Coordinates of C-alpha atoms and ligand atoms in Angstrom, one line a residue:
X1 CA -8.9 -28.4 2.9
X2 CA -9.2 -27.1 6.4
X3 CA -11.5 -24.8 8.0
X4 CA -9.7 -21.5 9.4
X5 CA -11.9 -20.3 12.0
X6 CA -10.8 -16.7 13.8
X7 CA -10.4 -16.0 17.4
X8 CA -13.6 -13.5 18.3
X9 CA -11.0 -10.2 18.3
X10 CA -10.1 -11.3 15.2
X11 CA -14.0 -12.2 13.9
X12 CA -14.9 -9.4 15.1
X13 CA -12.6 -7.1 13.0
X14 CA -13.3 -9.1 9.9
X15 CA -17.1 -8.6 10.2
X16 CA -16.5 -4.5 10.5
X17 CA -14.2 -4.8 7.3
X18 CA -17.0 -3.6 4.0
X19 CA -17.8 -6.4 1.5
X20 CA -15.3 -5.6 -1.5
X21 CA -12.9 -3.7 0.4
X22 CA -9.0 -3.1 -1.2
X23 CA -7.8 -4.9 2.3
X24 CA -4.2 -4.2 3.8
X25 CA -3.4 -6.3 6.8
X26 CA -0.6 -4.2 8.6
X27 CA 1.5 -6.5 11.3
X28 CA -0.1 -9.3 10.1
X29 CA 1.6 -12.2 11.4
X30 CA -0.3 -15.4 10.7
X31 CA -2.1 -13.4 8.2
X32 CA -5.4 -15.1 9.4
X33 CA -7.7 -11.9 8.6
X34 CA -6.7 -11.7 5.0
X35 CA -6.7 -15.7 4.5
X36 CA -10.0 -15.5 5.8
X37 CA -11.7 -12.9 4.0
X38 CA -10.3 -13.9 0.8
X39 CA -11.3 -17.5 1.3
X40 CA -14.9 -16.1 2.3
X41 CA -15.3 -13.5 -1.0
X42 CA -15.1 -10.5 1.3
X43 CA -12.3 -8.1 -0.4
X44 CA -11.4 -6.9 -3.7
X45 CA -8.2 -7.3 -3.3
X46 CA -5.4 -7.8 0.1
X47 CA -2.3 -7.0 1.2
X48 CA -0.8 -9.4 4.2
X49 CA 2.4 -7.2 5.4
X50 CA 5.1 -7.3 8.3
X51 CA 8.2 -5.7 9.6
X52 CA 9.9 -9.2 9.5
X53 CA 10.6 -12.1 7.3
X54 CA 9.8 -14.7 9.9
X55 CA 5.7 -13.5 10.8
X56 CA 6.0 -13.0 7.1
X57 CA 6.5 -16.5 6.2
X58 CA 4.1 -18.0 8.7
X59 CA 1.7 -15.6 6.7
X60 CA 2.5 -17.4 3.5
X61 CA 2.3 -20.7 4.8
X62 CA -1.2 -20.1 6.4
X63 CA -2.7 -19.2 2.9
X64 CA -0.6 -22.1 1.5
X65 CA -2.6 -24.3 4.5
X66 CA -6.0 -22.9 3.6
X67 CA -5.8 -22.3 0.0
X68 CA -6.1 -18.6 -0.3
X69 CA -5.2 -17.0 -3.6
X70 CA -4.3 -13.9 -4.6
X71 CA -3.0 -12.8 -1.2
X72 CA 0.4 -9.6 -1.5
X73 CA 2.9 -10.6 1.3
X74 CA 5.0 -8.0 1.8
X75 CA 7.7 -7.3 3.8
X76 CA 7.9 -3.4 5.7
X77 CA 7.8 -0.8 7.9
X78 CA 4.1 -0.4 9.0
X79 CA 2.4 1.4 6.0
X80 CA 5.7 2.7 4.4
X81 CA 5.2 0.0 1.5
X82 CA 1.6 0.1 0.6
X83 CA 0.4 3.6 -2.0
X84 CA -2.7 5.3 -0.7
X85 CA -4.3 3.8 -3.7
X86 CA -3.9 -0.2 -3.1
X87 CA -5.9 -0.2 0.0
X88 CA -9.6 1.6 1.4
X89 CA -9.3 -0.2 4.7
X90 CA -6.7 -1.1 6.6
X91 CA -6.3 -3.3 9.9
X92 CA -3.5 -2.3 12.4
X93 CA -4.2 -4.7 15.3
X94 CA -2.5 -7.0 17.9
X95 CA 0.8 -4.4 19.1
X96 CA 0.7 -1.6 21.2
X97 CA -0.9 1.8 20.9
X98 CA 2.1 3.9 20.7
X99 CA 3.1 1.4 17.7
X100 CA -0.2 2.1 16.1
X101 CA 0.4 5.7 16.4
X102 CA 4.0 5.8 15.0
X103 CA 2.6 3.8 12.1
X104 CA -0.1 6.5 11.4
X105 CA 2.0 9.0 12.0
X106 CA 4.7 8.1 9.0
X107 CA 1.7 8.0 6.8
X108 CA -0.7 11.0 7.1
X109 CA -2.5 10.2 3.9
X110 CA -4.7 7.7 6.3
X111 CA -5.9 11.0 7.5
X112 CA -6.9 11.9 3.5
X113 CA -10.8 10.8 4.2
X114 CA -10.7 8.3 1.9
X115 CA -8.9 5.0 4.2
X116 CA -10.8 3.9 6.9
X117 CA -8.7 2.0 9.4
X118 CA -9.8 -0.5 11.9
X119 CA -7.8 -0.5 14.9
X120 CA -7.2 -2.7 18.0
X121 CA -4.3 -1.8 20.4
X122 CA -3.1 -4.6 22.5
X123 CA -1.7 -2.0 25.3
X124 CA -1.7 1.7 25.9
X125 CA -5.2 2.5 24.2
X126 CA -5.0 5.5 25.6
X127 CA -2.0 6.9 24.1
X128 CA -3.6 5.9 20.9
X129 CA -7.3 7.6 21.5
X130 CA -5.0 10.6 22.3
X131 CA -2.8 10.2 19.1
X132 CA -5.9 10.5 16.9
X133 CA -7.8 12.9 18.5
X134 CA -5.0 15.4 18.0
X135 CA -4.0 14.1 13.9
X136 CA -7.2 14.4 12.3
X137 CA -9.0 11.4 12.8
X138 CA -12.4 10.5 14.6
X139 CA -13.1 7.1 16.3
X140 CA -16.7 6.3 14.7
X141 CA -17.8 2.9 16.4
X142 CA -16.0 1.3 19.2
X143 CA -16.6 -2.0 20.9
X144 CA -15.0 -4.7 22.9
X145 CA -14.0 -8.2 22.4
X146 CA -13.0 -10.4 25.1
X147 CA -10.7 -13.2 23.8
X148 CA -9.0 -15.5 26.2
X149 CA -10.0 -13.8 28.9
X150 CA -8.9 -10.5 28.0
X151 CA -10.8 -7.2 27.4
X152 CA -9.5 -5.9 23.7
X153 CA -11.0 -2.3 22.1
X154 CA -11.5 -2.7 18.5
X155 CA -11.9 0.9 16.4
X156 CA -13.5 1.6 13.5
X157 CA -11.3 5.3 12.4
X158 CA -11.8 8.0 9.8
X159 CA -10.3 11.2 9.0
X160 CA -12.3 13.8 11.0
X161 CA -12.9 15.5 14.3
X162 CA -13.3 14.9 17.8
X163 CA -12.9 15.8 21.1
X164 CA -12.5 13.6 24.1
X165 CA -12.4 13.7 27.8
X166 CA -9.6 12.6 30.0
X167 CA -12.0 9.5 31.1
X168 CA -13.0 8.8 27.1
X169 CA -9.3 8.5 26.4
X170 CA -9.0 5.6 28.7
X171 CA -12.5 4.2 29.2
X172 CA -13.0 4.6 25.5
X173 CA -14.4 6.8 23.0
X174 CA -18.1 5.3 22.0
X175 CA -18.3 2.6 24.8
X176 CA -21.2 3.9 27.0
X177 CA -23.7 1.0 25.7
X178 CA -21.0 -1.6 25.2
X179 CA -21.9 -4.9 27.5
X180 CA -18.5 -4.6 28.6
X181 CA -17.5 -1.0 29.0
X182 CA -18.3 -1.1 33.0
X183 CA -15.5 -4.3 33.4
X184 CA -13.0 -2.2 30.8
X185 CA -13.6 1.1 32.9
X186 CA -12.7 -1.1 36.0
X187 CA -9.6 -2.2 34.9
X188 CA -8.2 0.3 34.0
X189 CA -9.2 1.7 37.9
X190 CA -7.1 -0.8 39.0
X191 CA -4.3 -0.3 36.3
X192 CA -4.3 3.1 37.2
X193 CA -4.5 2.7 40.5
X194 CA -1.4 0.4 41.4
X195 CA 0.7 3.2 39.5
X196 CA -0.7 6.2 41.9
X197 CA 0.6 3.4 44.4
X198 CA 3.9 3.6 42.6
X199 CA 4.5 7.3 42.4
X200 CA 3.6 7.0 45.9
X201 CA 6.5 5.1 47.5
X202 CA 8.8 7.6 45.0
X203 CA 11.0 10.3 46.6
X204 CA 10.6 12.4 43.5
X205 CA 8.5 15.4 44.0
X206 CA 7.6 15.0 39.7
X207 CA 6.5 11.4 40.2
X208 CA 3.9 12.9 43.0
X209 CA 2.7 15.5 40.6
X210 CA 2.5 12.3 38.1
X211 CA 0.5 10.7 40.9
X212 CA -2.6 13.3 41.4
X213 CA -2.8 13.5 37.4
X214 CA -3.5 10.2 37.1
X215 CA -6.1 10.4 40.3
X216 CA -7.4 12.5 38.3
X217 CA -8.1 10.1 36.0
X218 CA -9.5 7.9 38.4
X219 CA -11.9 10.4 39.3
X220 CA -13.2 10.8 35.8
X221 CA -13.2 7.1 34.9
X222 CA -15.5 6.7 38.4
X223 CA -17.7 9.5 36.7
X224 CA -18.1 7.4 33.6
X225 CA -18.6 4.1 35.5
X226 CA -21.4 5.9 36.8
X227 CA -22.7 7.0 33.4
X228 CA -22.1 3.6 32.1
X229 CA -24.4 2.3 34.7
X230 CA -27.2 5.0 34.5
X231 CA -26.8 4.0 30.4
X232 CA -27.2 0.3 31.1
X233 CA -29.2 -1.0 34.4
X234 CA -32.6 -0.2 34.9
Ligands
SAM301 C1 1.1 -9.9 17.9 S1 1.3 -9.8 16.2 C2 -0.4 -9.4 15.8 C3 -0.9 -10.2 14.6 C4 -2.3 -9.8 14.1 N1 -2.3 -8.5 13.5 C5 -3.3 -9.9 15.2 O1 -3.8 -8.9 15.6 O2 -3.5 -11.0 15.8 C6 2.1 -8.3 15.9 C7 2.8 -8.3 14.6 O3 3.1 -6.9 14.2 C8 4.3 -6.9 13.5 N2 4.8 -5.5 13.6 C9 5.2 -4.8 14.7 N3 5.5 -3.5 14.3 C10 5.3 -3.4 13.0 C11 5.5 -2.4 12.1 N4 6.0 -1.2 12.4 N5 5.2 -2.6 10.8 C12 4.7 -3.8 10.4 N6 4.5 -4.9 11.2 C13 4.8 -4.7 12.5 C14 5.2 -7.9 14.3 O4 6.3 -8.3 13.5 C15 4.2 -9.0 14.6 O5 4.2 -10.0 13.6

């Protein structure tokens, strides 16, 4: 039998995931995370699902490749299909933030205190960060993952409180000792600022307003950079 061996964002999810956890893979695709920590003894029990039949059958066929047993495929709309009770932690990784959010949002009971959900937004973080923040949840570890060459945030979530800056939205919650956090913070500069360059060209006297918001950002994200820095270099 082959060996499945994870890209790091994915490793890196499976290693926060608690031995014997009821596991629910949401958007899973390839359903690599469940196939691998089933085949490694890691969960109880797990749930491989998808908004479509054709991710859902590549998920089947990769536990029929590796020999994973025991594996739910299902077939839905973000957590619509799974009961509070089948899962205690849930992945939602690999789509964009405003996705992740939408999922959450048609299922409060994630915010019940007794799910923890592990999160990693491919896009739009920030929307995300923000979507929690104001529905009851609290980001309790953060870190990043580069894969490929790209910078992912990966979120460990629970029901609870917090408050964040407009820099901790989009330079992250808990990232001031990451190795990483100074690159994340910088990209997001540059993100940021080829929009301001945007709003700039536009006629529109809202897309101006739009424009010294998000310098505003920019300012607060240089603050943190300098935090980060202070935090990290001796
Ligand atoms: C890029 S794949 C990510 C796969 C895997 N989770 C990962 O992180 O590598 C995104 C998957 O999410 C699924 N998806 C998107 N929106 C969804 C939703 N509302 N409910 C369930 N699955 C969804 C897509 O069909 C797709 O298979």
């Amino acid at each position: 039998m082959r060996q499945l061996e994870l890209s790091p964002r994915l490793q890196l999810l499976a290693d926060w995931v608690p031995r014997g956890a009821r596991f629910a893979d949401v958007g899973t695709d390839h359903a690599y995370l469940p196939v691998w920590l089933t085949l490694h003894g890691r969960v109880t029990s797990a749930i491989a699902s998808d908004l479509r039949k054709g991710p859902l059958e590549r998920a089947r066929e990769t536990g029929r490749t590796y020999g994973a047993e025991g594996i739910d495929y299902r077939l839905g709309d973000g957590l619509v299909g799974i009961r509070p009770e089948e899962a205690d932690t849930i992945v939602i990784a690999g789509m964009g933030g405003e996705n992740i959010a939408s999922i959450l949002a048609a299922a409060p009971w994630t915010a019940d205190g007794e799910h923890t959900l592990l999160l990693s937004p491919h896009t739009k973080a920030e929307e995300l960060r923000l979507f929690l923040m104001d529905h009851g949840y609290a980001i309790r570890r953060e870190a990043l993952v580069r894969d490929r060459g790209t910078l992912y945030p990966v979120m460990e979530v629970t029901a609870g409180e917090m408050t964040l800056a407009q820099g901790q939205l989009w330079g992250g919650a808990r990232l001031l000792h990451d190795p990483l956090g100074d690159r994340y913070i910088i990209e997001k500069i540059i993100r940021l600022m080829g929009a301001i360059a945007g709003k700039n060209r536009s006629e529109r006297p809202e897309d101006r307003e739009k424009a010294d918001g998000l310098r505003d950002t920019v300012t607060a994200l240089l603050a943190m950079r300098e935090e980060w820095r202070h935090a990290n270099c001796p």
